[in-house]
GROMACS .gro file of C-alpha atoms in nm:
model
  280
    1MET     CA    1  -1.156   1.647  -1.307
    2SER     CA    2  -1.302   1.945  -1.491
    3LYS     CA    3  -1.666   1.887  -1.579
    4GLU     CA    4  -1.600   1.963  -1.944
    5ASN     CA    5  -1.324   1.702  -1.965
    6VAL     CA    6  -1.537   1.440  -1.788
    7GLU     CA    7  -1.832   1.510  -2.019
    8LEU     CA    8  -1.616   1.477  -2.331
    9ARG     CA    9  -1.435   1.171  -2.199
   10ASN     CA   10  -1.755   0.981  -2.126
   11GLN     CA   11  -1.899   1.070  -2.467
   12GLU     CA   12  -1.570   0.954  -2.617
   13ARG     CA   13  -1.582   0.620  -2.438
   14THR     CA   14  -1.944   0.560  -2.540
   15ASN     CA   15  -1.853   0.609  -2.907
   16LEU     CA   16  -1.554   0.376  -2.870
   17TYR     CA   17  -1.781   0.112  -2.715
   18CYS     CA   18  -2.036   0.147  -2.997
   19ALA     CA   19  -1.762   0.129  -3.260
   20MET     CA   20  -1.636  -0.197  -3.112
   21LEU     CA   21  -1.979  -0.366  -3.108
   22GLU     CA   22  -2.108  -0.227  -3.439
   23ASN     CA   23  -2.111  -0.480  -3.726
   24ASP     CA   24  -2.187  -0.241  -4.012
   25LEU     CA   25  -1.854  -0.099  -4.136
   26ILE     CA   26  -1.995   0.242  -4.232
   27ASN     CA   27  -2.156   0.289  -3.890
   28LYS     CA   28  -1.843   0.158  -3.721
   29LYS     CA   29  -1.633   0.424  -3.896
   30GLN     CA   30  -1.883   0.693  -3.794
   31TYR     CA   31  -1.853   0.595  -3.428
   32LEU     CA   32  -1.476   0.578  -3.463
   33ASN     CA   33  -1.459   0.925  -3.618
   34ALA     CA   34  -1.679   1.065  -3.340
   35PHE     CA   35  -1.445   0.907  -3.084
   36ILE     CA   36  -1.139   1.063  -3.250
   37ALA     CA   37  -1.304   1.407  -3.280
   38LEU     CA   38  -1.384   1.405  -2.908
   39ARG     CA   39  -1.034   1.293  -2.812
   40GLU     CA   40  -0.876   1.559  -3.030
   41LYS     CA   41  -1.090   1.818  -2.857
   42ARG     CA   42  -0.973   1.695  -2.518
   43ALA     CA   43  -0.613   1.691  -2.641
   44ALA     CA   44  -0.638   2.061  -2.722
   45LYS     CA   45  -0.747   2.131  -2.364
   46ILE     CA   46  -0.556   1.894  -2.135
   47ASP     CA   47  -0.245   1.798  -2.338
   48GLU     CA   48  -0.006   1.609  -2.107
   49TYR     CA   49  -0.289   1.447  -1.912
   50LEU     CA   50  -0.416   1.290  -2.233
   51THR     CA   51  -0.062   1.179  -2.318
   52TYR     CA   52  -0.074   0.984  -1.991
   53GLU     CA   53  -0.402   0.816  -2.093
   54ASN     CA   54  -0.266   0.731  -2.439
   55LEU     CA   55   0.044   0.569  -2.290
   56ILE     CA   56  -0.143   0.368  -2.023
   57GLU     CA   57  -0.380   0.241  -2.295
   58THR     CA   58  -0.081   0.139  -2.506
   59ILE     CA   59   0.081  -0.060  -2.224
   60GLU     CA   60  -0.221  -0.213  -2.053
   61GLY     CA   61  -0.463  -0.246  -2.347
   62PRO     CA   62  -0.264  -0.523  -2.521
   63ALA     CA   63  -0.232  -0.706  -2.187
   64TRP     CA   64  -0.610  -0.712  -2.154
   65TYR     CA   65  -0.639  -0.807  -2.522
   66VAL     CA   66  -0.425  -1.117  -2.464
   67GLU     CA   67  -0.620  -1.198  -2.147
   68LEU     CA   68  -0.954  -1.168  -2.327
   69LYS     CA   69  -0.836  -1.399  -2.605
   70ALA     CA   70  -0.716  -1.660  -2.356
   71TYR     CA   71  -1.031  -1.631  -2.146
   72SER     CA   72  -1.261  -1.665  -2.447
   73GLU     CA   73  -1.085  -1.989  -2.546
   74LYS     CA   74  -1.146  -2.149  -2.207
   75SER     CA   75  -1.476  -1.989  -2.109
   76PRO     CA   76  -1.811  -2.163  -2.167
   77LEU     CA   77  -1.949  -1.820  -2.265
   78ASP     CA   78  -1.977  -1.728  -2.632
   79TYR     CA   79  -1.733  -1.467  -2.765
   80ASP     CA   80  -1.989  -1.182  -2.776
   81SER     CA   81  -2.073  -1.240  -2.409
   82VAL     CA   82  -1.704  -1.236  -2.315
   83LEU     CA   83  -1.659  -0.918  -2.515
   84LYS     CA   84  -1.944  -0.740  -2.336
   85LYS     CA   85  -1.820  -0.863  -2.000
   86TYR     CA   86  -1.480  -0.699  -2.056
   87ALA     CA   87  -1.617  -0.389  -2.228
   88GLN     CA   88  -1.863  -0.299  -1.950
   89GLN     CA   89  -1.588  -0.111  -1.770
   90LEU     CA   90  -1.562   0.118  -2.070
   91ILE     CA   91  -1.911   0.261  -2.019
   92ASN     CA   92  -1.924   0.270  -1.638
   93LYS     CA   93  -1.904   0.649  -1.606
   94TYR     CA   94  -1.868   0.653  -1.228
   95GLU     CA   95  -1.576   0.412  -1.215
   96SER     CA   96  -1.402   0.550  -1.522
   97THR     CA   97  -1.404   0.899  -1.367
   98SER     CA   98  -1.297   0.777  -1.023
   99SER     CA   99  -1.010   0.559  -1.149
  100ILE     CA  100  -0.849   0.722  -1.451
  101ARG     CA  101  -0.557   0.481  -1.477
  102SER     CA  102  -0.753   0.155  -1.457
  103SER     CA  103  -1.020   0.294  -1.689
  104CYS     CA  104  -0.754   0.317  -1.960
  105TYR     CA  105  -0.724  -0.065  -1.960
  106SER     CA  106  -1.069  -0.112  -2.114
  107SER     CA  107  -1.029   0.169  -2.368
  108GLY     CA  108  -0.691   0.023  -2.467
  109LEU     CA  109  -0.851  -0.321  -2.504
  110CYS     CA  110  -1.124  -0.183  -2.730
  111MET     CA  111  -0.865  -0.011  -2.947
  112CYS     CA  112  -0.684  -0.344  -2.988
  113LEU     CA  113  -1.008  -0.514  -3.091
  114LEU     CA  114  -1.089  -0.239  -3.342
  115LEU     CA  115  -0.739  -0.261  -3.488
  116GLU     CA  116  -0.786  -0.636  -3.521
  117GLU     CA  117  -1.086  -0.566  -3.745
  118LEU     CA  118  -0.960  -0.263  -3.934
  119SER     CA  119  -0.589  -0.343  -3.960
  120PRO     CA  120  -0.532  -0.722  -3.938
  121GLY     CA  121  -0.180  -0.806  -3.830
  122TRP     CA  122  -0.136  -0.472  -3.652
  123MET     CA  123   0.036  -0.642  -3.360
  124GLU     CA  124   0.318  -0.786  -3.570
  125SER     CA  125   0.507  -0.455  -3.581
  126PHE     CA  126   0.356  -0.304  -3.266
  127PHE     CA  127   0.662  -0.346  -3.043
  128ASP     CA  128   0.893  -0.198  -3.306
  129ARG     CA  129   0.704   0.132  -3.328
  130GLU     CA  130   0.675   0.441  -3.112
  131ASP     CA  131   0.308   0.490  -3.201
  132THR     CA  132   0.044   0.462  -2.930
  133LEU     CA  133  -0.269   0.254  -2.986
  134TYR     CA  134  -0.455   0.580  -3.042
  135ASP     CA  135  -0.204   0.682  -3.313
  136LEU     CA  136  -0.261   0.350  -3.492
  137LEU     CA  137  -0.638   0.372  -3.463
  138LYS     CA  138  -0.641   0.730  -3.583
  139GLN     CA  139  -0.472   0.612  -3.903
  140GLN     CA  140  -0.781   0.397  -3.971
  141SER     CA  141  -1.025   0.688  -3.955
  142GLY     CA  142  -1.177   0.859  -4.256
  143ASP     CA  143  -1.137   1.219  -4.364
  144ASP     CA  144  -1.483   1.322  -4.244
  145ILE     CA  145  -1.399   1.387  -3.880
  146GLU     CA  146  -1.619   1.674  -3.768
  147ASP     CA  147  -1.488   1.984  -3.601
  148SER     CA  148  -1.624   1.942  -3.249
  149MET     CA  149  -1.493   2.266  -3.100
  150ALA     CA  150  -1.843   2.393  -3.015
  151ASP     CA  151  -1.927   2.461  -2.652
  152VAL     CA  152  -1.975   2.150  -2.443
  153LYS     CA  153  -2.305   2.105  -2.263
  154ILE     CA  154  -2.255   1.949  -1.920
  155SER     CA  155  -2.519   1.684  -1.851
  156PRO     CA  156  -2.677   1.633  -1.506
  157GLU     CA  157  -2.519   1.286  -1.502
  158THR     CA  158  -2.173   1.436  -1.548
  159GLU     CA  159  -2.238   1.668  -1.253
  160GLU     CA  160  -2.322   1.360  -1.044
  161VAL     CA  161  -2.022   1.165  -1.172
  162VAL     CA  162  -1.775   1.442  -1.086
  163ASN     CA  163  -1.926   1.487  -0.738
  164PHE     CA  164  -1.914   1.110  -0.683
  165ALA     CA  165  -1.545   1.092  -0.782
  166LEU     CA  166  -1.446   1.389  -0.565
  167GLU     CA  167  -1.640   1.260  -0.264
  168LYS     CA  168  -1.477   0.920  -0.304
  169ARG     CA  169  -1.133   1.083  -0.298
  170MET     CA  170  -1.217   1.304  -0.001
  171LYS     CA  171  -1.347   1.003   0.192
  172ALA     CA  172  -1.015   0.821   0.140
  173PHE     CA  173  -0.827   1.119   0.290
  174GLU     CA  174  -1.074   1.143   0.581
  175GLU     CA  175  -1.028   0.773   0.659
  176PHE     CA  176  -0.652   0.821   0.657
  177ASN     CA  177  -0.674   1.113   0.902
  178GLU     CA  178  -0.908   0.920   1.132
  179GLN     CA  179  -0.660   0.637   1.190
  180ALA     CA  180  -0.539   0.578   1.544
  181GLY     CA  181  -0.176   0.660   1.612
  182ILE     CA  182   0.079   0.940   1.619
  183HIS     CA  183   0.056   1.193   1.337
  184LEU     CA  184   0.399   1.274   1.199
  185TYR     CA  185   0.465   1.560   0.957
  186ILE     CA  186   0.800   1.580   0.777
  187GLU     CA  187   0.850   1.920   0.615
  188GLY     CA  188   1.117   2.036   0.373
  189LYS     CA  189   1.248   1.964   0.026
  190MET     CA  190   1.199   1.599  -0.073
  191THR     CA  191   1.196   1.410  -0.400
  192THR     CA  192   0.985   1.107  -0.494
  193LYS     CA  193   1.206   0.820  -0.615
  194SER     CA  194   0.940   0.552  -0.666
  195PHE     CA  195   0.578   0.471  -0.583
  196ASP     CA  196   0.293   0.237  -0.674
  197PRO     CA  197   0.089   0.406  -0.951
  198MET     CA  198  -0.192   0.153  -0.904
  199ASN     CA  199  -0.256   0.271  -0.549
  200ILE     CA  200  -0.242   0.649  -0.545
  201ILE     CA  201  -0.528   0.896  -0.490
  202PRO     CA  202  -0.488   1.264  -0.587
  203LEU     CA  203  -0.678   1.553  -0.427
  204GLU     CA  204  -0.578   1.913  -0.505
  205ASP     CA  205  -0.207   1.939  -0.414
  206LYS     CA  206  -0.203   1.615  -0.211
  207LEU     CA  207  -0.137   1.254  -0.308
  208LEU     CA  208  -0.240   0.962  -0.089
  209HIS     CA  209   0.005   0.678  -0.151
  210LYS     CA  210  -0.186   0.378  -0.023
  211SER     CA  211   0.089   0.115  -0.034
  212PHE     CA  212   0.438   0.268  -0.036
  213ILE     CA  213   0.659   0.555  -0.142
  214LYS     CA  214   1.036   0.593  -0.161
  215VAL     CA  215   1.159   0.949  -0.108
  216ARG     CA  216   1.497   1.122  -0.102
  217MET     CA  217   1.553   1.362   0.186
  218ASN     CA  218   1.878   1.490   0.335
  219ASN     CA  219   2.058   1.310   0.047
  220GLU     CA  220   1.928   0.971   0.167
  221ASP     CA  221   1.656   0.742   0.032
  222PHE     CA  222   1.379   0.632   0.266
  223LEU     CA  223   1.127   0.359   0.183
  224ILE     CA  224   0.796   0.414   0.364
  225GLN     CA  225   0.586   0.098   0.335
  226GLN     CA  226   0.256   0.226   0.467
  227PRO     CA  227  -0.010   0.479   0.366
  228VAL     CA  228   0.129   0.832   0.351
  229ILE     CA  229   0.008   1.167   0.220
  230ALA     CA  230   0.253   1.365   0.011
  231HIS     CA  231   0.199   1.738  -0.040
  232VAL     CA  232   0.343   1.818  -0.381
  233ASP     CA  233   0.439   2.133  -0.569
  234HIS     CA  234   0.485   2.161  -0.947
  235GLY     CA  235   0.482   1.791  -1.022
  236ILE     CA  236   0.440   1.456  -0.855
  237GLN     CA  237   0.810   1.427  -0.766
  238ASN     CA  238   0.849   1.753  -0.575
  239ILE     CA  239   0.732   1.704  -0.216
  240ASN     CA  240   0.727   1.975   0.051
  241LYS     CA  241   0.549   1.778   0.324
  242LEU     CA  242   0.485   1.415   0.418
  243HIS     CA  243   0.212   1.309   0.659
  244LEU     CA  244   0.215   0.959   0.806
  245ILE     CA  245   0.065   0.792   1.109
  246VAL     CA  246   0.281   0.567   1.326
  247GLY     CA  247   0.203   0.339   1.617
  248ASN     CA  248   0.504   0.411   1.839
  249GLU     CA  249   0.663   0.730   1.967
  250PRO     CA  250   0.970   0.832   1.766
  251PHE     CA  251   1.307   0.793   1.938
  252GLU     CA  252   1.465   1.132   2.000
  253THR     CA  253   1.828   1.250   1.982
  254ASN     CA  254   1.960   1.607   1.976
  255ASP     CA  255   1.929   1.649   1.599
  256SER     CA  256   1.718   1.358   1.472
  257LEU     CA  257   1.415   1.135   1.515
  258THR     CA  258   1.417   0.760   1.456
  259ILE     CA  259   1.078   0.650   1.330
  260ASP     CA  260   0.957   0.289   1.314
  261GLY     CA  261   0.929   0.174   0.954
  262VAL     CA  262   1.108   0.482   0.821
  263GLY     CA  263   1.450   0.524   0.983
  264GLU     CA  264   1.653   0.807   1.131
  265ILE     CA  265   1.565   1.151   1.001
  266LYS     CA  266   1.794   1.441   1.082
  267GLY     CA  267   1.636   1.778   1.145
  268ARG     CA  268   1.468   2.005   1.396
  269TYR     CA  269   1.151   1.873   1.552
  270LYS     CA  270   0.877   1.958   1.797
  271LYS     CA  271   0.588   1.775   1.960
  272GLN     CA  272   0.237   1.905   2.025
  273GLU     CA  273   0.021   1.648   2.206
  274ASN     CA  274  -0.016   1.357   1.958
  275ILE     CA  275   0.147   1.538   1.667
  276TRP     CA  276   0.515   1.554   1.569
  277HIS     CA  277   0.665   1.802   1.324
  278VAL     CA  278   1.008   1.743   1.171
  279LEU     CA  279   1.178   2.015   0.967
  280ILE     CA  280   1.454   1.870   0.751
   0.00000   0.00000   0.00000
């Protein structure tokens, strides 16, 4: 969520959009080279985060590509209208900054469409290769990619976009905390086993899992099928605190609490008004 990354990413997506719609091959290559130069600059700064984007594009982009082809066959709209309908998500700066994962669907789709033009038959060997869509598209660029390592100027719109995305995330956490019920905090060493990547909101060192999370604690796996905030440390899998809100009082024994929808958790616990703390 750094302003520099958001600025570069939105410039990158605009060039990808223009490359897809451009009919003149020379201009198309210029837009493509600008896109690649911007992505390479981001790669030098954010590394593994960009690897995530590249991989999501590679998985979800072809799915959207197939969907677009099927839709265009059945739709009364002409192909150019269908194309613009799908590609609009690529240039919506507010949504693409708020929802990084889903924004990779449209960029992946556009890469597929560019490969269709520049490398016909690209999909025939796609599943037999380790290359990402970006790797394949990069192979179609020219040698005149400019060095774009100059300082990045942050536009007023980018300032607004970043604030919008952060406020949207903070609001989701506020709405979680304002729910009626008993606030339960589980503290100690826990490990994430599985979660729904489509429904997760990050904010600083916290992750709001909106649908479910499975965690390992006390050498047991617990599936929590409700919204829960995970406090993480050095990676998404390492949890030191869980915060959930339950409707019924936990059932107490000497060394455990049984929680509706979670199960029996062994550990020391204490209650303060409407808040329970469990130390595993």
